[in-house]
DNA sequence: TAAACTGTAACATATATTGTTACAGGTAAA
DNA sequence: TTTACCTGTAACAATATATGTTACAGTTTA
């Protein structure tokens, strides 16, 4: 993981597409809402498409969810847009000639995985539909 | 959170200090094990000291744990060394003139907190003593 | 055929992370 | 009390990562 806002932006994009169906859904228009650049939006959308979250077609500003919003979890979106999904990063450059430098990595790896699993389990519970509903209810 | 190995290195340092008591515990020596720079080590140690995890004294290479290893959790160390502890980062630059740009932040914040709490709860369960024991058992 | 769009590569900028140099001042032992 | 070695910390450099931008080939629709 990292200091990236790609997950937030990806959720933003998907939510935008669902809520604003029928209006202009070009990357330029979405970029205005995210306050970013059309290319950045298309980049994220390409990743979402790759992972089966989004349908879009070349030349047409007509993106759609690839499947129902209650079957798309935060974890799905996270995995789609982040190439490195680990929240905690192990230092892999430690000195292998040292007892601790040599063994710290496998030990930490085990515990870091526990933390990762716990976070991912929680992310899997949260669905895109939850977020969409919440934003729609605020808007009314 | 971020793409930082400070947590890993901090655990490494603390483990090193406990296991190698009686030997040379200068920042230069520890840096060799971490395969880093003495100043980087001292920087991390200063943060651990600040948060009550470590005792060290100016001029003397004699660092010690500030309290028993089974009372120091991964979460304590993480909070000591990382100034920004959030694993997921919200894009705060979205367009406030847009319905979604305006409301996405508070909505995501709520769900991100759930993920954060879940991860932190897990990190709190893991104690420095667990890691030390594990490395000691491998070494035998 | 024209206007507007997507998809993607290539490059530029910004920011975060780690490494390095430098030095003031503490400590311990000869 | 001098010497060698240490910590703590500031300032700067190098590197890695994230985001923004320009450019353009090819698609779609009217």
Short mmCIF file of C-alpha atoms (C1' of nucleotides) in Angstrom, two decimals:
data_model
loop_
_atom_site.label_atom_id
_atom_site.label_comp_id
_atom_site.label_asym_id
_atom_site.label_seq_id
_atom_site.Cartn_x
_atom_site.Cartn_y
_atom_site.Cartn_z
CA UNK A 1 0.00 0.00 0.00
CA UNK A 2 0.96 3.57 -0.02
CA UNK A 3 0.19 7.15 0.19
CA UNK A 4 -2.19 7.03 -2.74
CA UNK A 5 -5.71 8.31 -3.21
CA UNK A 6 -6.48 5.94 -6.05
CA UNK A 7 -8.94 3.89 -4.03
CA UNK A 8 -10.84 7.01 -3.00
CA UNK A 9 -10.86 8.30 -6.56
CA UNK A 10 -11.93 4.93 -7.97
CA UNK A 11 -14.88 4.80 -5.56
CA UNK A 12 -15.68 8.38 -6.50
CA UNK A 13 -15.70 7.49 -10.20
CA UNK A 14 -17.90 4.42 -9.77
CA UNK A 15 -20.32 6.31 -7.56
CA UNK A 16 -20.45 9.17 -10.02
CA UNK A 17 -21.22 6.83 -12.89
CA UNK A 18 -24.08 5.18 -11.04
CA UNK A 19 -25.66 8.31 -9.62
CA UNK A 20 -25.32 10.41 -12.75
CA UNK A 21 -26.49 7.89 -15.33
CA UNK A 22 -28.12 9.69 -18.22
CA UNK A 23 -25.85 12.74 -17.97
CA UNK A 24 -22.44 13.39 -19.54
CA UNK A 25 -20.15 10.62 -18.27
CA UNK A 26 -17.03 11.55 -20.20
CA UNK A 27 -13.67 11.36 -18.44
CA UNK A 28 -13.46 15.14 -18.76
CA UNK A 29 -16.72 15.57 -16.86
CA UNK A 30 -15.81 13.06 -14.17
CA UNK A 31 -12.41 14.72 -13.81
CA UNK A 32 -14.15 17.96 -12.87
CA UNK A 33 -15.90 16.25 -9.98
CA UNK A 34 -12.76 14.52 -8.77
CA UNK A 35 -10.82 17.72 -9.46
CA UNK A 36 -8.20 15.85 -11.38
CA UNK A 37 -7.13 15.17 -14.95
CA UNK A 38 -9.12 13.23 -17.60
CA UNK A 39 -6.14 10.96 -18.27
CA UNK A 40 -5.88 10.09 -14.59
CA UNK A 41 -9.57 9.19 -14.61
CA UNK A 42 -9.21 7.03 -17.72
CA UNK A 43 -6.19 5.33 -16.19
CA UNK A 44 -8.16 4.35 -13.09
CA UNK A 45 -11.14 3.33 -15.20
CA UNK A 46 -8.92 1.06 -17.31
CA UNK A 47 -7.81 -0.71 -14.13
CA UNK A 48 -11.40 -1.11 -12.94
CA UNK A 49 -12.31 -2.49 -16.34
CA UNK A 50 -9.44 -4.99 -16.20
CA UNK A 51 -10.69 -6.35 -12.90
CA UNK A 52 -14.27 -6.72 -14.07
CA UNK A 53 -15.75 -3.84 -12.09
CA UNK A 54 -16.51 -1.56 -15.00
CA UNK A 55 -17.60 -1.69 -18.64
CA UNK A 56 -16.56 1.03 -21.03
CA UNK A 57 -16.12 1.25 -24.76
CA UNK A 58 -13.64 3.08 -26.89
CA UNK A 59 -14.95 6.29 -28.39
CA UNK A 60 -18.17 6.31 -26.35
CA UNK A 61 -18.65 8.15 -23.08
CA UNK A 62 -20.90 5.46 -21.72
CA UNK A 63 -19.34 3.68 -18.74
CA UNK A 64 -21.40 1.22 -16.71
CA UNK A 65 -20.87 -1.00 -13.69
CA UNK A 66 -19.88 -4.48 -14.83
CA UNK A 67 -21.97 -6.06 -12.09
CA UNK A 68 -24.44 -4.99 -9.35
CA UNK A 69 -23.04 -2.48 -6.85
CA UNK A 70 -23.77 -4.80 -3.93
CA UNK A 71 -21.34 -7.37 -5.38
CA UNK A 72 -18.46 -4.90 -5.66
CA UNK A 73 -16.57 -4.54 -2.40
CA UNK A 74 -14.01 -1.98 -1.29
CA UNK A 75 -11.48 -4.80 -1.45
CA UNK A 76 -12.31 -5.50 -5.10
CA UNK A 77 -11.77 -1.87 -6.00
CA UNK A 78 -8.63 -1.65 -3.90
CA UNK A 79 -7.11 -4.66 -5.59
CA UNK A 80 -8.09 -3.32 -8.97
CA UNK A 81 -6.32 0.00 -8.62
CA UNK A 82 -3.34 -0.72 -6.36
CA UNK A 83 -0.61 -2.92 -7.71
CA UNK A 84 0.93 -3.24 -4.26
CA UNK A 85 -1.86 -4.01 -1.80
CA UNK A 86 0.18 -4.57 1.36
CA UNK A 87 -0.48 -2.04 4.08
CA UNK A 88 2.77 -2.74 5.88
CA UNK A 89 6.06 -3.00 4.09
CA UNK A 90 8.93 -5.17 5.19
CA UNK A 91 12.49 -3.90 4.83
CA UNK A 92 14.01 -6.46 2.49
CA UNK A 93 17.48 -4.95 2.53
CA UNK A 94 18.51 -6.06 6.00
CA UNK A 95 21.91 -7.70 6.46
CA UNK A 96 21.68 -11.47 5.87
CA UNK A 97 24.96 -12.01 7.74
CA UNK A 98 23.27 -10.94 10.96
CA UNK A 99 21.08 -13.31 12.99
CA UNK A 100 18.32 -10.78 13.23
CA UNK A 101 18.73 -9.27 9.79
CA UNK A 102 18.38 -12.76 8.38
CA UNK A 103 15.26 -13.83 10.26
CA UNK A 104 13.27 -10.68 10.81
CA UNK A 105 11.63 -10.81 7.40
CA UNK A 106 9.89 -14.17 7.63
CA UNK A 107 8.83 -13.42 11.19
CA UNK A 108 7.36 -10.05 10.37
CA UNK A 109 5.77 -11.41 7.24
CA UNK A 110 3.62 -13.76 9.28
CA UNK A 111 2.37 -11.05 11.61
CA UNK A 112 1.91 -8.51 8.84
CA UNK A 113 -0.27 -11.02 7.04
CA UNK A 114 -2.52 -11.25 10.07
CA UNK A 115 -2.98 -7.49 10.03
CA UNK A 116 -3.55 -7.52 6.29
CA UNK A 117 -6.18 -10.24 6.50
CA UNK A 118 -8.01 -8.40 9.21
CA UNK A 119 -8.14 -5.20 7.19
CA UNK A 120 -9.10 -6.98 3.99
CA UNK A 121 -11.88 -8.87 5.71
CA UNK A 122 -13.33 -5.56 6.78
CA UNK A 123 -12.91 -4.06 3.32
CA UNK A 124 -14.70 -7.02 1.85
CA UNK A 125 -17.75 -6.33 3.99
CA UNK A 126 -18.14 -2.80 2.65
CA UNK A 127 -19.90 -2.72 -0.70
CA UNK A 128 -20.06 -0.01 -3.31
CA UNK A 129 -23.84 -0.04 -2.85
CA UNK A 130 -23.40 1.02 0.80
CA UNK A 131 -21.46 4.08 -0.26
CA UNK A 132 -23.82 4.98 -3.07
CA UNK A 133 -26.86 4.69 -0.79
CA UNK A 134 -25.22 6.86 1.82
CA UNK A 135 -24.32 9.61 -0.63
CA UNK A 136 -27.78 9.52 -2.18
CA UNK A 137 -29.40 9.89 1.23
CA UNK A 138 -27.25 12.92 2.06
CA UNK A 139 -28.17 14.57 -1.22
CA UNK A 140 -31.89 14.40 -0.60
CA UNK B 1 0.14 4.90 6.04
CA UNK B 2 2.64 4.68 3.34
CA UNK B 3 5.41 2.99 1.57
CA UNK B 4 7.72 3.14 4.54
CA UNK B 5 9.78 0.47 6.26
CA UNK B 6 10.11 2.40 9.48
CA UNK B 7 7.89 0.01 11.43
CA UNK B 8 9.93 -2.98 10.27
CA UNK B 9 13.16 -1.21 11.09
CA UNK B 10 11.92 -0.07 14.48
CA UNK B 11 10.96 -3.65 15.39
CA UNK B 12 14.33 -4.77 14.13
CA UNK B 13 16.10 -2.26 16.34
CA UNK B 14 14.13 -3.14 19.47
CA UNK B 15 14.62 -6.85 18.87
CA UNK B 16 18.32 -6.33 18.30
CA UNK B 17 18.69 -4.41 21.53
CA UNK B 18 16.97 -7.09 23.57
CA UNK B 19 18.69 -10.09 22.02
CA UNK B 20 22.16 -8.59 21.91
CA UNK B 21 22.28 -7.08 25.38
CA UNK B 22 25.87 -7.05 26.62
CA UNK B 23 27.35 -6.53 23.15
CA UNK B 24 28.05 -3.31 21.25
CA UNK B 25 24.69 -1.55 20.91
CA UNK B 26 25.88 1.62 19.18
CA UNK B 27 23.80 3.03 16.36
CA UNK B 28 26.68 2.19 14.01
CA UNK B 29 26.52 -1.47 15.00
CA UNK B 30 22.73 -1.66 14.76
CA UNK B 31 22.89 0.06 11.38
CA UNK B 32 25.04 -2.80 10.09
CA UNK B 33 22.32 -5.30 10.98
CA UNK B 34 19.55 -3.19 9.47
CA UNK B 35 21.85 -2.38 6.56
CA UNK B 36 21.14 1.29 6.89
CA UNK B 37 22.72 4.46 8.21
CA UNK B 38 23.51 5.23 11.88
CA UNK B 39 21.61 8.50 11.64
CA UNK B 40 18.53 6.71 10.37
CA UNK B 41 18.76 4.34 13.35
CA UNK B 42 19.15 7.18 15.81
CA UNK B 43 16.23 8.97 14.24
CA UNK B 44 13.96 5.97 14.72
CA UNK B 45 15.29 5.41 18.23
CA UNK B 46 14.51 9.02 19.13
CA UNK B 47 10.90 8.45 18.09
CA UNK B 48 10.68 5.24 20.11
CA UNK B 49 12.11 7.08 23.09
CA UNK B 50 9.55 9.86 22.71
CA UNK B 51 6.71 7.38 22.88
CA UNK B 52 8.05 5.61 25.93
CA UNK B 53 9.18 2.43 24.22
CA UNK B 54 12.91 2.94 24.63
CA UNK B 55 15.43 4.40 27.05
CA UNK B 56 18.70 5.76 25.76
CA UNK B 57 21.21 8.27 27.01
CA UNK B 58 23.31 10.81 25.23
CA UNK B 59 26.92 9.76 24.76
CA UNK B 60 26.39 6.17 25.91
CA UNK B 61 25.66 3.26 23.64
CA UNK B 62 23.38 1.63 26.14
CA UNK B 63 19.79 1.52 24.90
CA UNK B 64 17.16 -0.45 26.82
CA UNK B 65 13.48 -1.20 26.50
CA UNK B 66 11.47 1.31 28.51
CA UNK B 67 9.03 -1.41 29.60
CA UNK B 68 8.58 -5.18 29.29
CA UNK B 69 8.43 -6.49 25.73
CA UNK B 70 5.03 -8.07 26.32
CA UNK B 71 3.56 -4.63 26.98
CA UNK B 72 4.84 -3.13 23.73
CA UNK B 73 2.55 -3.86 20.81
CA UNK B 74 3.07 -3.49 17.09
CA UNK B 75 0.54 -0.68 17.26
CA UNK B 76 2.59 1.17 19.88
CA UNK B 77 5.67 0.97 17.68
CA UNK B 78 3.73 1.89 14.58
CA UNK B 79 2.29 4.98 16.22
CA UNK B 80 5.70 5.90 17.55
CA UNK B 81 7.45 5.94 14.21
CA UNK B 82 4.77 6.93 11.70
CA UNK B 83 3.39 10.44 11.90
CA UNK B 84 0.54 9.55 9.55
CA UNK B 85 -0.96 6.25 10.72
CA UNK B 86 -3.90 5.98 8.31
CA UNK B 87 -3.68 3.03 5.96
CA UNK B 88 -6.14 4.48 3.48
CA UNK B 89 -5.95 8.04 2.30
CA UNK B 90 -8.92 10.12 1.28
CA UNK B 91 -8.59 12.50 -1.64
CA UNK B 92 -9.30 15.85 -0.03
CA UNK B 93 -9.05 17.85 -3.24
CA UNK B 94 -12.35 16.81 -4.79
CA UNK B 95 -14.62 19.48 -6.20
CA UNK B 96 -16.93 20.87 -3.48
CA UNK B 97 -19.30 22.23 -6.13
CA UNK B 98 -20.22 18.70 -7.13
CA UNK B 99 -22.73 16.62 -5.16
CA UNK B 100 -20.40 13.69 -5.00
CA UNK B 101 -17.16 15.63 -4.67
CA UNK B 102 -18.73 17.36 -1.68
CA UNK B 103 -20.00 14.29 0.18
CA UNK B 104 -17.59 11.51 -0.70
CA UNK B 105 -15.08 12.48 1.97
CA UNK B 106 -17.25 12.15 5.06
CA UNK B 107 -18.76 8.96 3.70
CA UNK B 108 -15.44 7.32 2.95
CA UNK B 109 -14.03 8.52 6.23
CA UNK B 110 -16.56 6.46 8.15
CA UNK B 111 -15.77 3.26 6.24
CA UNK B 112 -12.04 3.84 6.24
CA UNK B 113 -12.17 4.17 10.00
CA UNK B 114 -13.76 0.74 10.25
CA UNK B 115 -10.90 -0.75 8.25
CA UNK B 116 -8.37 1.17 10.31
CA UNK B 117 -9.84 -0.01 13.60
CA UNK B 118 -9.84 -3.59 12.44
CA UNK B 119 -6.18 -3.44 11.45
CA UNK B 120 -5.16 -1.60 14.61
CA UNK B 121 -6.98 -4.07 16.82
CA UNK B 122 -4.94 -6.83 15.22
CA UNK B 123 -1.71 -4.86 15.58
CA UNK B 124 -2.47 -4.33 19.23
CA UNK B 125 -2.64 -8.07 19.81
CA UNK B 126 0.87 -8.64 18.49
CA UNK B 127 3.52 -7.90 21.08
CA UNK B 128 7.22 -7.28 20.70
CA UNK B 129 7.79 -10.28 22.94
CA UNK B 130 6.09 -12.55 20.37
CA UNK B 131 8.52 -11.44 17.71
CA UNK B 132 11.55 -11.72 19.94
CA UNK B 133 10.59 -15.23 21.06
CA UNK B 134 10.06 -16.31 17.49
CA UNK B 135 13.43 -15.03 16.31
CA UNK B 136 15.18 -16.56 19.30
CA UNK B 137 13.61 -19.93 18.59
CA UNK B 138 14.77 -19.83 14.96
CA UNK B 139 18.31 -19.01 16.03
CA UNK B 140 18.64 -22.03 18.28
"C1'" DT C 1 -16.28 14.19 -42.79
"C1'" DA C 2 -16.17 16.54 -38.39
"C1'" DA C 3 -16.38 16.68 -33.48
"C1'" DA C 4 -15.86 14.36 -29.44
"C1'" DC C 5 -14.49 10.45 -27.26
"C1'" DT C 6 -11.35 6.40 -25.29
"C1'" DG C 7 -6.93 4.03 -24.54
"C1'" DT C 8 -2.31 4.42 -23.85
"C1'" DA C 9 2.57 5.87 -24.09
"C1'" DA C 10 5.87 9.18 -22.74
"C1'" DC C 11 7.28 12.70 -20.17
"C1'" DA C 12 7.03 16.38 -16.20
"C1'" DT C 13 6.14 17.68 -11.66
"C1'" DA C 14 5.34 17.11 -6.89
"C1'" DT C 15 5.95 14.81 -2.75
"C1'" DA C 16 7.52 11.27 0.41
"C1'" DT C 17 11.24 8.38 2.00
"C1'" DT C 18 15.74 7.25 2.88
"C1'" DG C 19 20.59 8.27 2.96
"C1'" DT C 20 24.44 11.48 4.04
"C1'" DT C 21 27.31 15.19 5.93
"C1'" DA C 22 28.21 17.98 9.72
"C1'" DC C 23 28.57 19.31 14.28
"C1'" DA C 24 27.50 20.47 19.25
"C1'" DG C 25 27.73 18.35 23.35
"C1'" DG C 26 27.73 13.94 26.65
"C1'" DT C 27 30.45 9.87 28.51
"C1'" DA C 28 34.16 6.99 29.94
"C1'" DA C 29 38.72 5.55 30.44
"C1'" DA C 30 43.61 6.29 30.17
"C1'" DT D 1 42.02 16.50 31.31
"C1'" DT D 2 42.67 14.80 27.07
"C1'" DT D 3 41.28 11.43 23.71
"C1'" DA D 4 38.21 8.44 21.43
"C1'" DC D 5 33.73 7.30 20.86
"C1'" DC D 6 29.13 8.14 21.46
"C1'" DT D 7 24.18 10.49 20.93
"C1'" DG D 8 20.92 13.96 19.21
"C1'" DT D 9 19.65 16.75 15.69
"C1'" DA D 10 19.69 19.99 11.75
"C1'" DA D 11 20.38 20.56 6.96
"C1'" DC D 12 20.90 18.88 2.68
"C1'" DA D 13 21.07 15.11 -1.21
"C1'" DA D 14 19.44 11.26 -3.54
"C1'" DT D 15 15.91 8.19 -4.66
"C1'" DA D 16 11.40 6.36 -5.20
"C1'" DT D 17 6.62 6.94 -5.81
"C1'" DA D 18 2.30 9.42 -7.07
"C1'" DT D 19 -0.01 12.51 -9.75
"C1'" DG D 20 -0.51 15.67 -13.57
"C1'" DT D 21 0.21 16.76 -18.54
"C1'" DT D 22 0.98 16.46 -23.55
"C1'" DA D 23 0.36 13.88 -27.52
"C1'" DC D 24 -1.72 10.91 -30.63
"C1'" DA D 25 -3.78 6.64 -32.85
"C1'" DG D 26 -8.06 4.79 -33.39
"C1'" DT D 27 -13.43 4.53 -32.30
"C1'" DT D 28 -18.05 6.34 -32.35
"C1'" DT D 29 -21.94 9.18 -33.61
"C1'" DA D 30 -24.21 12.60 -36.11
#
